[in-house]
XYZ file of C-alpha atoms in Angstrom:
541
model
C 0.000 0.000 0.000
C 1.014 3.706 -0.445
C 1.860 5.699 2.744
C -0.163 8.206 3.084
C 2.364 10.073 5.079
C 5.750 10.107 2.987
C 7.808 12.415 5.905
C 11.703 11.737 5.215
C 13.535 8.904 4.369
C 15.770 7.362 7.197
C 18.125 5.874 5.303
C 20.471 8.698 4.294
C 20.339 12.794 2.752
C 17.595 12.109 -0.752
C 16.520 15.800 0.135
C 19.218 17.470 2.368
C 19.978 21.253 1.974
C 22.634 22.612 0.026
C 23.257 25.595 2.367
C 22.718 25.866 6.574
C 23.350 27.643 9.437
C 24.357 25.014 11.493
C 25.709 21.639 10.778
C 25.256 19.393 13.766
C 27.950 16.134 13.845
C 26.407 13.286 16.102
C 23.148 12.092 16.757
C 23.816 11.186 20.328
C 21.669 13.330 23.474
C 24.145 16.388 23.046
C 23.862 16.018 19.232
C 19.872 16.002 19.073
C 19.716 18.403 21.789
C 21.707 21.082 20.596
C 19.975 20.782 17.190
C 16.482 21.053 18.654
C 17.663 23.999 20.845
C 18.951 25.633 17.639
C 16.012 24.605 15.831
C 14.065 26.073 17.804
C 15.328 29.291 17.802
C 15.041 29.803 14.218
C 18.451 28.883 12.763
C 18.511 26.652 9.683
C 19.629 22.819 11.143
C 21.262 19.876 9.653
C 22.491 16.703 11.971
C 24.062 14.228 10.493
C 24.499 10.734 12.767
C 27.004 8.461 10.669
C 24.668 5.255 12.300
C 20.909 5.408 13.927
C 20.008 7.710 16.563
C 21.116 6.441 19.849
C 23.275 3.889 19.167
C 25.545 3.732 21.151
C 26.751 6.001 24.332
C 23.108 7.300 24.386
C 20.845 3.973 24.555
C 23.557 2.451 26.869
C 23.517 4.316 29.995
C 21.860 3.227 33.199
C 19.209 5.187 32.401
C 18.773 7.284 35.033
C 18.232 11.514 35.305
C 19.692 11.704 38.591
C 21.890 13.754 40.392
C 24.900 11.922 40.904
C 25.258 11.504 44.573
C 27.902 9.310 44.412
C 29.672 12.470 43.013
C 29.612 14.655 46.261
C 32.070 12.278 47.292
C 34.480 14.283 44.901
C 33.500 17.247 45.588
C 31.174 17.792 42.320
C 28.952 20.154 43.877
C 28.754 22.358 41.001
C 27.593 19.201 38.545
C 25.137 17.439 41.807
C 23.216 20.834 41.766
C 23.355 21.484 38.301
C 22.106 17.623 37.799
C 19.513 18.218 40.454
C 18.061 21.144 39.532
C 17.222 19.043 35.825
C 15.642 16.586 37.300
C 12.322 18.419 37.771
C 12.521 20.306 34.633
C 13.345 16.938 32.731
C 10.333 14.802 34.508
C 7.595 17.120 33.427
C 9.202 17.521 29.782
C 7.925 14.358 28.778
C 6.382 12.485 31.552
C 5.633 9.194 29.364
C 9.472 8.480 29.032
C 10.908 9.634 32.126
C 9.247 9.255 36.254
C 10.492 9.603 39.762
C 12.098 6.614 40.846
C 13.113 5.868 44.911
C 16.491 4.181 45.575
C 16.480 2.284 48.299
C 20.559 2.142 50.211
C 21.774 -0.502 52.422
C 23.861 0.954 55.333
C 26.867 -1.466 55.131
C 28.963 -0.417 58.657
C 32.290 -1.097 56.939
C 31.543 1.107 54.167
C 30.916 4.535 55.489
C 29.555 5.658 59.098
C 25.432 5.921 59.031
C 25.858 9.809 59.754
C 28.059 10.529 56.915
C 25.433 8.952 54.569
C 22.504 11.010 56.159
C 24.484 14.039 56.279
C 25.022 13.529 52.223
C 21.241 12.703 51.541
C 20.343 15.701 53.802
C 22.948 17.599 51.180
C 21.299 16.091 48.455
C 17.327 17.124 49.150
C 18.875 20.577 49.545
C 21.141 21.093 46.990
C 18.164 22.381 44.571
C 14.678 22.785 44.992
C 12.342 20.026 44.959
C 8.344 20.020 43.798
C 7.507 16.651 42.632
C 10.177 14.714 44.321
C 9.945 13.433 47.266
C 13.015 13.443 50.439
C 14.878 10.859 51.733
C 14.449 9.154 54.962
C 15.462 6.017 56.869
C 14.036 2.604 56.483
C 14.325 -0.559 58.808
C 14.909 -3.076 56.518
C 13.809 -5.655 59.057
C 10.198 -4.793 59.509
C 9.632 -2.834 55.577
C 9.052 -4.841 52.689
C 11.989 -3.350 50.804
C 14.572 -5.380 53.042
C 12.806 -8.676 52.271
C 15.349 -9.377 48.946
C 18.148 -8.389 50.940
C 20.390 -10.535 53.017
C 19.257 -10.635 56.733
C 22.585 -9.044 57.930
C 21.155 -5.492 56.476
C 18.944 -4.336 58.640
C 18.945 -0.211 57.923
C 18.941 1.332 54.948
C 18.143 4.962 53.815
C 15.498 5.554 50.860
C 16.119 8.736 48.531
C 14.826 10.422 45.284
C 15.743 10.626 41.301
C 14.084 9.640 37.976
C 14.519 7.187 35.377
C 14.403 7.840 31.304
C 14.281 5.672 28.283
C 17.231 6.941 27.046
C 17.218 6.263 23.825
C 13.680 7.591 23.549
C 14.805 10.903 24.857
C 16.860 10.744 21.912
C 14.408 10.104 19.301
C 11.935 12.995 20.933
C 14.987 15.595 20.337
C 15.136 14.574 16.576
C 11.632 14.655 16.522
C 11.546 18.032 18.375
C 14.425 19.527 15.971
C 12.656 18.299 12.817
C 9.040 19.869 14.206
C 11.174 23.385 14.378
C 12.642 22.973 10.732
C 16.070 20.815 11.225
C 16.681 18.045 9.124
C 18.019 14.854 10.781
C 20.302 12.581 8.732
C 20.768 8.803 10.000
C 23.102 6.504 8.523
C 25.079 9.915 7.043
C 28.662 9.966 8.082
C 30.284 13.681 7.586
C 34.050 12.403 6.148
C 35.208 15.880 5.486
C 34.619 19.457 7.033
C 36.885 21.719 5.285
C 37.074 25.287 7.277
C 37.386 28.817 6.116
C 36.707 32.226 7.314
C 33.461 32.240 5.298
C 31.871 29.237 6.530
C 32.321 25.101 6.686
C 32.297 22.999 3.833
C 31.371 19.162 4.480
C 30.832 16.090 2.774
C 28.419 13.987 4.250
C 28.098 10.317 2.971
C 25.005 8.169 3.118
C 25.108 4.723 4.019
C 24.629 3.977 0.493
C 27.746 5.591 -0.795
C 26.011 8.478 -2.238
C 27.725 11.775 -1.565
C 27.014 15.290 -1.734
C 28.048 18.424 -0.218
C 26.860 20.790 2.409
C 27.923 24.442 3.445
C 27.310 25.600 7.076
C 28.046 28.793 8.684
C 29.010 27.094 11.942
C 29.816 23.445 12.615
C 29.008 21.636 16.509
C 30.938 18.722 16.753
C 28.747 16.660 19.417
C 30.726 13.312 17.867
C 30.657 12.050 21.618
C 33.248 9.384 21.920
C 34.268 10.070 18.749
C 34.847 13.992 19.260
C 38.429 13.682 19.377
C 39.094 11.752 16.514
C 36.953 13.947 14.269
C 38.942 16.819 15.158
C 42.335 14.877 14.380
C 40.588 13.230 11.141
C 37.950 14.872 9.332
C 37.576 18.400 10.524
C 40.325 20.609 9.245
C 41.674 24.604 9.582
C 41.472 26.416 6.186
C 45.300 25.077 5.716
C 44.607 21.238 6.420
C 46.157 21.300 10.008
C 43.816 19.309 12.689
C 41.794 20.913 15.322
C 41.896 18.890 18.162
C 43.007 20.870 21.068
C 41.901 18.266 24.121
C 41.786 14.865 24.541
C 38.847 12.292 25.769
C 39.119 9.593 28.247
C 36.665 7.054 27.460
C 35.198 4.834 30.053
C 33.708 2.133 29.234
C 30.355 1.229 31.660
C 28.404 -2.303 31.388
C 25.290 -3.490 32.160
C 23.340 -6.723 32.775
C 19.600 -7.589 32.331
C 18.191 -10.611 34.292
C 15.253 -11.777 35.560
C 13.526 -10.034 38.097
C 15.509 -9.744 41.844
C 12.341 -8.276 43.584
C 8.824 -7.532 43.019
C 8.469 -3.477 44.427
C 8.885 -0.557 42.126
C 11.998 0.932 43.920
C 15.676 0.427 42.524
C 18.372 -0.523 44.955
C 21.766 1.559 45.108
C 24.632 -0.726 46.591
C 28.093 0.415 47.768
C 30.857 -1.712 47.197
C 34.228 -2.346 48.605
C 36.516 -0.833 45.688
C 34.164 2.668 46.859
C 32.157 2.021 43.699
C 28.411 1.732 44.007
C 26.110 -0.461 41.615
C 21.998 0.041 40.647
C 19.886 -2.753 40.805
C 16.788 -1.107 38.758
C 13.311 -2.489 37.815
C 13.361 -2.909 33.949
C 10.744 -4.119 31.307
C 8.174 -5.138 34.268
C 10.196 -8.580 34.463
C 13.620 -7.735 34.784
C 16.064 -6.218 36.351
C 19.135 -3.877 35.366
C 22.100 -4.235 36.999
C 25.062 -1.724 36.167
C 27.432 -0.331 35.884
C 31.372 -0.699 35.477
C 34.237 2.134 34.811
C 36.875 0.599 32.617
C 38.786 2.810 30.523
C 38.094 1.453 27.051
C 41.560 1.675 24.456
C 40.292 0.127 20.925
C 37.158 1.682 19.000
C 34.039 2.149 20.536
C 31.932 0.481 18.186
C 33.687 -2.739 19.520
C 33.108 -2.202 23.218
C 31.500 -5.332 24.656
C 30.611 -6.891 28.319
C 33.923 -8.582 29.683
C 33.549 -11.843 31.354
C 35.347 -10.281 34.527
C 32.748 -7.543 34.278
C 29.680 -9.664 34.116
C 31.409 -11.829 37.248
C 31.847 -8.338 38.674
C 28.510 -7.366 38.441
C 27.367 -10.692 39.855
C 29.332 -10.523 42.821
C 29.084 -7.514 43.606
C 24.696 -8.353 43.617
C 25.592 -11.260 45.462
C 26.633 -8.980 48.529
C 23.464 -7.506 48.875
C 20.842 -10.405 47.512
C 19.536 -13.186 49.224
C 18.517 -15.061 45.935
C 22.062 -14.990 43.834
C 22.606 -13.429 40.545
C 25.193 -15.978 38.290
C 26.457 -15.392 35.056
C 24.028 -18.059 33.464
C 20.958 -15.694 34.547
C 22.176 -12.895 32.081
C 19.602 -12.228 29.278
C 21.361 -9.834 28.069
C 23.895 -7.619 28.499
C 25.281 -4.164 27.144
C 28.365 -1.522 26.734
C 28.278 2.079 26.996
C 31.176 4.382 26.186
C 31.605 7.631 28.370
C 33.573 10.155 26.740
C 35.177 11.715 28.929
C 37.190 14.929 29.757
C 40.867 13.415 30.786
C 41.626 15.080 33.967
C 44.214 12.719 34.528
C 42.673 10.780 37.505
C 44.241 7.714 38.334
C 40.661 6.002 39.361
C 38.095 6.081 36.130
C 35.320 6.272 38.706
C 36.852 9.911 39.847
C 36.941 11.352 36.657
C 34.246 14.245 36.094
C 31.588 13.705 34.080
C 30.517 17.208 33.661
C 31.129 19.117 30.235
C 32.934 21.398 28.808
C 31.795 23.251 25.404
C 34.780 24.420 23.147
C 34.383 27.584 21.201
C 36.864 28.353 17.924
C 36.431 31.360 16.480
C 39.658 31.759 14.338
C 37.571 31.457 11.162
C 34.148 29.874 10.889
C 32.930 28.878 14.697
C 34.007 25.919 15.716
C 31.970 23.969 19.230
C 32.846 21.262 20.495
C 31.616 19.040 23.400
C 33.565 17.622 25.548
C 31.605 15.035 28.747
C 28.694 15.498 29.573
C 25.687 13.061 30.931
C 22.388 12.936 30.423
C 20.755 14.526 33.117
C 22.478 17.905 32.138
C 21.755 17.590 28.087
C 19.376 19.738 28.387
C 21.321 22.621 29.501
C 24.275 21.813 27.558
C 22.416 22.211 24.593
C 21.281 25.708 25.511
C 24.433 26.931 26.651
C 25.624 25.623 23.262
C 22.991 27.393 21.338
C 23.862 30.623 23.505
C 27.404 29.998 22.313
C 26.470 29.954 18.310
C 24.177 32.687 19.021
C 27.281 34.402 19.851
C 29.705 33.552 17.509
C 27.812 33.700 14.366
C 26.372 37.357 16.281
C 22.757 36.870 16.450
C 22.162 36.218 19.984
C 18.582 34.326 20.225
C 16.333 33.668 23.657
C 16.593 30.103 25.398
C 13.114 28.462 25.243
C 13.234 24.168 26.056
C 13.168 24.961 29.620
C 9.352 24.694 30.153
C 9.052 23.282 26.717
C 7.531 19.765 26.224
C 8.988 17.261 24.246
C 6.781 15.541 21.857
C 3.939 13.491 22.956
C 4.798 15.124 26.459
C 1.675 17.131 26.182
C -1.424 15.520 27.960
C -3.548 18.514 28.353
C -5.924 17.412 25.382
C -6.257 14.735 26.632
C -6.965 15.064 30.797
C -6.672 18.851 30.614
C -4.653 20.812 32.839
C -1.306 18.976 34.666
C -1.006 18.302 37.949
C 2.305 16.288 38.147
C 3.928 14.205 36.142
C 3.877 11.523 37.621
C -0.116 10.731 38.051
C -0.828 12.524 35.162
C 0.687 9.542 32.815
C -1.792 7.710 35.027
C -4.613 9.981 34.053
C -3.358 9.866 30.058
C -3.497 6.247 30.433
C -7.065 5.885 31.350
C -7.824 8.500 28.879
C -6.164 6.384 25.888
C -8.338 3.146 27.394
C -11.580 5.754 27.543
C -11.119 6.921 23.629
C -9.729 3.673 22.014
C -11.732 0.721 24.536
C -11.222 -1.640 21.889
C -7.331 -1.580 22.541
C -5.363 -4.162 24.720
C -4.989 -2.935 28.117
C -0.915 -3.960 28.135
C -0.371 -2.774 24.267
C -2.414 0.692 25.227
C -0.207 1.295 27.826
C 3.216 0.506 26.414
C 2.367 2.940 23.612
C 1.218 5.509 25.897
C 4.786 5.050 27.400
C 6.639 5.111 24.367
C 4.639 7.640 22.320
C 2.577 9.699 25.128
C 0.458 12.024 23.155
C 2.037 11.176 19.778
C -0.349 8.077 19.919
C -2.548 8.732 17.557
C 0.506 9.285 15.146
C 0.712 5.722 15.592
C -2.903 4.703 15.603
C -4.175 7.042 12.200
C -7.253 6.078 11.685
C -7.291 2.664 13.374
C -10.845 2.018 14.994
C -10.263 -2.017 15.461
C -7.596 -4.134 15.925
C -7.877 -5.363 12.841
C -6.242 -1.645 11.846
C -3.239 -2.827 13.041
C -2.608 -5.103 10.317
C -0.936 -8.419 11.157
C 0.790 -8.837 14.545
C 4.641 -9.632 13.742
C 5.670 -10.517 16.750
C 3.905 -10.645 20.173
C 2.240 -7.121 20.731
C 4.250 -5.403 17.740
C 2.034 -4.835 15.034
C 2.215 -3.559 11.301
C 0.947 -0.101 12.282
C 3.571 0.385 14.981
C 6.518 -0.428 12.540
C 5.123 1.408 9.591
C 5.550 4.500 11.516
C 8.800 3.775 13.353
C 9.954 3.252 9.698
C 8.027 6.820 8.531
C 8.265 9.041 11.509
C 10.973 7.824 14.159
C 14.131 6.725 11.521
C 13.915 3.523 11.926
C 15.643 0.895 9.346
C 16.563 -2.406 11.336
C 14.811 -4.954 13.111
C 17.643 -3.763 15.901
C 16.430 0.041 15.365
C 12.861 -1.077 16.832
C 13.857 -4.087 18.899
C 16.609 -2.434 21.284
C 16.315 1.733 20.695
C 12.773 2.323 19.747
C 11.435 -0.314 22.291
C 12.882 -3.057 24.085
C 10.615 -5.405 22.627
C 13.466 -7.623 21.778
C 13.651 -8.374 25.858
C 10.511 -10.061 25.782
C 10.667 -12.312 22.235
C 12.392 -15.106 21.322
C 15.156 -15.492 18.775
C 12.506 -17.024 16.067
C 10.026 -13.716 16.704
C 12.989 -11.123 16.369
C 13.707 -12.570 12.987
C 10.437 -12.339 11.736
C 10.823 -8.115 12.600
C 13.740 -8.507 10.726
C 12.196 -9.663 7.757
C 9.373 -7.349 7.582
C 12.069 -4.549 8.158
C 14.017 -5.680 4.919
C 10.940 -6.236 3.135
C 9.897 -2.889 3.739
C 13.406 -1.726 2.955
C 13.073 -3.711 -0.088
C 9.492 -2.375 -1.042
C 10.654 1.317 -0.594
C 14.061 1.074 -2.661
C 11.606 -0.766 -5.425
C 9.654 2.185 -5.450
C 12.701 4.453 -5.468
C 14.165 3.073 -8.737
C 10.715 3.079 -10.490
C 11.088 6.547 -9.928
C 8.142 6.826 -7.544
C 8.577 9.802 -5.087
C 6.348 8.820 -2.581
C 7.725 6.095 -0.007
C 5.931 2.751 -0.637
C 5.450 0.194 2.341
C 4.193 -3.011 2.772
């Protein structure tokens, strides 16, 4: 059948601008937020991500918007309030992809003193100001339900505040934000060359199809992440070929197991360990839990970074202090690698190294930012103060606006009118969804109100039945959902929907993952068909 709704092709530049104000390198957090922020303020946008949204550093954290309070330990109490006061504005940004989350901490005696961890949570409420958040308080783990998973010899703990995010959705929504304000977003478009001058940047961006062409941008952000350094030493150049790199990254490589669930509550645990390291054990996909995360400084590419066999053993162990019911290697269901790239501030101890940012301005011909660190919590703010920055270097200073802006499908006033907070009114938007569309599955009608919040018509069209859908691929992922994620969200692969879009791949078997992958190429098939027939609108099946 014919889309009805062409929107862009994923798969690489077919339409991109000649000319722009601002070419945008890396389609990471920093990348997409910087190029909604500029976006948004009126300047002409082009990102180019040389793989999918998300794929790497940004769908692989421990997906948390939190504070850091590990990081008043060293002193980071510029980057614990800055971190802080996100939290709030984050949460009611887009309320379907991130919520509060408690943390429940063990008091282990041979850790750290009980006084020195209530003065630090005491620190922590206080640091910025709270509204929907709750404080932290003490908790006998003998008596409360939240010690019954833990071993018997733990018998006080201390319960505290932050939020959790679907990171790579918070991705996606940035994209989708930057493209609502004019940007165009280029996936699987690799920039091999920026040539510099004083009047402006000229770049080559390559498609993952070979195809080639050339763009001119008055200012370039590199926002490469762990590749920011090496695009500075490769493929950026001064107007007489010399590189540009002026700093260089640490990166830290941070891992992450999935198994089945540990306990049945809805709070994540925060454990401290021996090495003075601390581990999450986090609710995940209603029947798992995440357990995470490592700091091991990673020397080869990125693309290559993989879970260690010491680190999984790590990870277990480390569980295994805390758990009654052990975690072994053998209950991994899967398991993932995020790079940090991070500022080198020569710290002997990867775990001390800062993970706030610094943004890079060149101005000896056309400007030049660069990111350097970051998490994130803070990517909203980065990407305004980076927006401030081109506003001044290209001399067209512009007003900051995402800080009470929603991100798409964060808006539930049509629906349940005005907010309250952001966490019961996804509960509200919820029942609303069920109210308009009855015929729905409770558990599907929910997991697209997660993923999509208010976009969810977007997804639906005109569906009245569930025979609208069209055929159910695999368990609870129907035609309808993939013919969007293929016409409004970037998606190409069966991996694209399975592990970034969703995490449906968590819950299917090997068998029902390749059957996504089929209808992916298919439709990949279908559409380049159409293409070489010379048919301009985008053809699925």
């Amino acid at each position: 059948m014919t889309d009805p709704h062409p929107g862009p092709v994923p798969s690489g530049p077919a339409a991109a601008a000649q000319a722009c104000d601002v070419l945008v390198v890396g389609g990471g957090i920093n990348g997409a937020g910087i190029a909604r922020d500029l976006a948004g303020r009126g300047w002409r946008v082009v990102l180019a991500e040389q793989d999918d949204l998300a794929a790497h550093t940004s769908s692989s954290s421990t997906k948390l918007i939190h504070g850091g309070l590990r990081y008043l330990e060293y002193y980071e109490f510029s980057l614990v309030r800055k971190s802080l006061r996100e939290r709030e504005v984050l949460l009611k940004s887009a309320p379907h992809i991130m919520w509060p989350l408690r943390f429940v901490m063990p008091h282990d005696p041979s850790m750290r003193p009980a006084w020195m961890i209530r003065l630090g949570l005491l620190l922590y409420d206080h640091l910025a100001r709270r509204v929907v958040l709750p404080g932290s308080a003490g908790v006998d783990l003998r008596k409360h339900p939240l010690g019954a998973p833990l071993q018997r010899r733990y018998t006080r703990g201390f319960v505290y505040s932050d939020g959790w995010v679907d990171d790579a959705r918070l991705v996606i929504l940035n994209a989708l934000d930057a493209q609502i304000h004019g940007a165009q977003i280029l996936t699987r478009t690799r920039c091999t060359a920026a040539q510099r001058s004083a009047q402006g940047w000229r770049a080559t961006l390559r498609s993952a199809g070979g195809q080639e062409r050339t763009l001119s941008a008055r200012a370039l952000v590199n926002a490469a992440g762990p590749w920011a350094e090496a695009f500075l030493r490769g493929e950026a150049r001064a107007d007489h070929g010399e590189a540009l790199a002026t700093r260089s990254l640490r990166l830290i490589k941070g891992s992450h197991i999935v198994v089945p669930r540990c306990f049945e509550h809805d709070h994540a645990y925060i454990f401290q360990n021996a090495d003075k390291r601390i581990i999450f054990a986090i609710p995940y996909e209603q029947r798992f839990t995440l357990i995470g995360t490592t700091d091991v400084d990673l020397l080869g590419d990125p693309r290559d970074a993989r879970v260690s066999d010491d680190e999984l053993a790590y990870l277990c162990e480390q569980a295994n202090r805390y758990f009654t019911r052990p975690v072994n290697p053998a209950d991994v269901v899967w398991s993932y690698a995020g790079v940090r790239p991070l500022l080198d501030d020569a710290s002997g101890d990867a775990s001390a190294v800062t993970r706030d940012y610094l943004l890079e301005t060149n101005t000896e011909a056309a400007p030049l930012l660069s990111v350097w660190g970051g998490k994130i919590t803070t990517f909203r703010k980065l990407s305004e103060e980076a927006a401030d920055e081109i506003g001044r270097m290209l001399g067209e200073a512009r007003a900051a606006w995402t800080e009470g802006a929603r991100l798409p499908g964060g808006d539930f006033s049509a629906w349940i009118g005005q907010p309250l907070r952001p966490d019961t009114d996804f509960e509200r938007f919820v029942i609303a969804v069920r109210t308009r569309h009855p015929w729905l599955d409770a558990t599907l009608a929910r997991r697209w109100a997660r993923a999509y919040g208010s976009r969810i018509d977007h997804v639906l069209g005109g569906a009245t039945s569930r025979a609208d859908l069209g055929d159910e691929v695999a368990p609870e992922l129907f035609e309808i959902e993939l013919r969007y994620l293929r016409r409004e969200e970037w998606a190409c692969t069966a991996d694209d929907v399975l592990w970034r879009r969703s995490k449906r791949g968590l819950h299917l078997s090997a068998a029902e993952r390749q059957r996504v992958a089929d209808w992916m190429n298919r439709a990949a098939e279908t559409l380049a068909q159409g293409q070489r027939q010379g048919n301009i609108r985008r053809v699925v099946i």
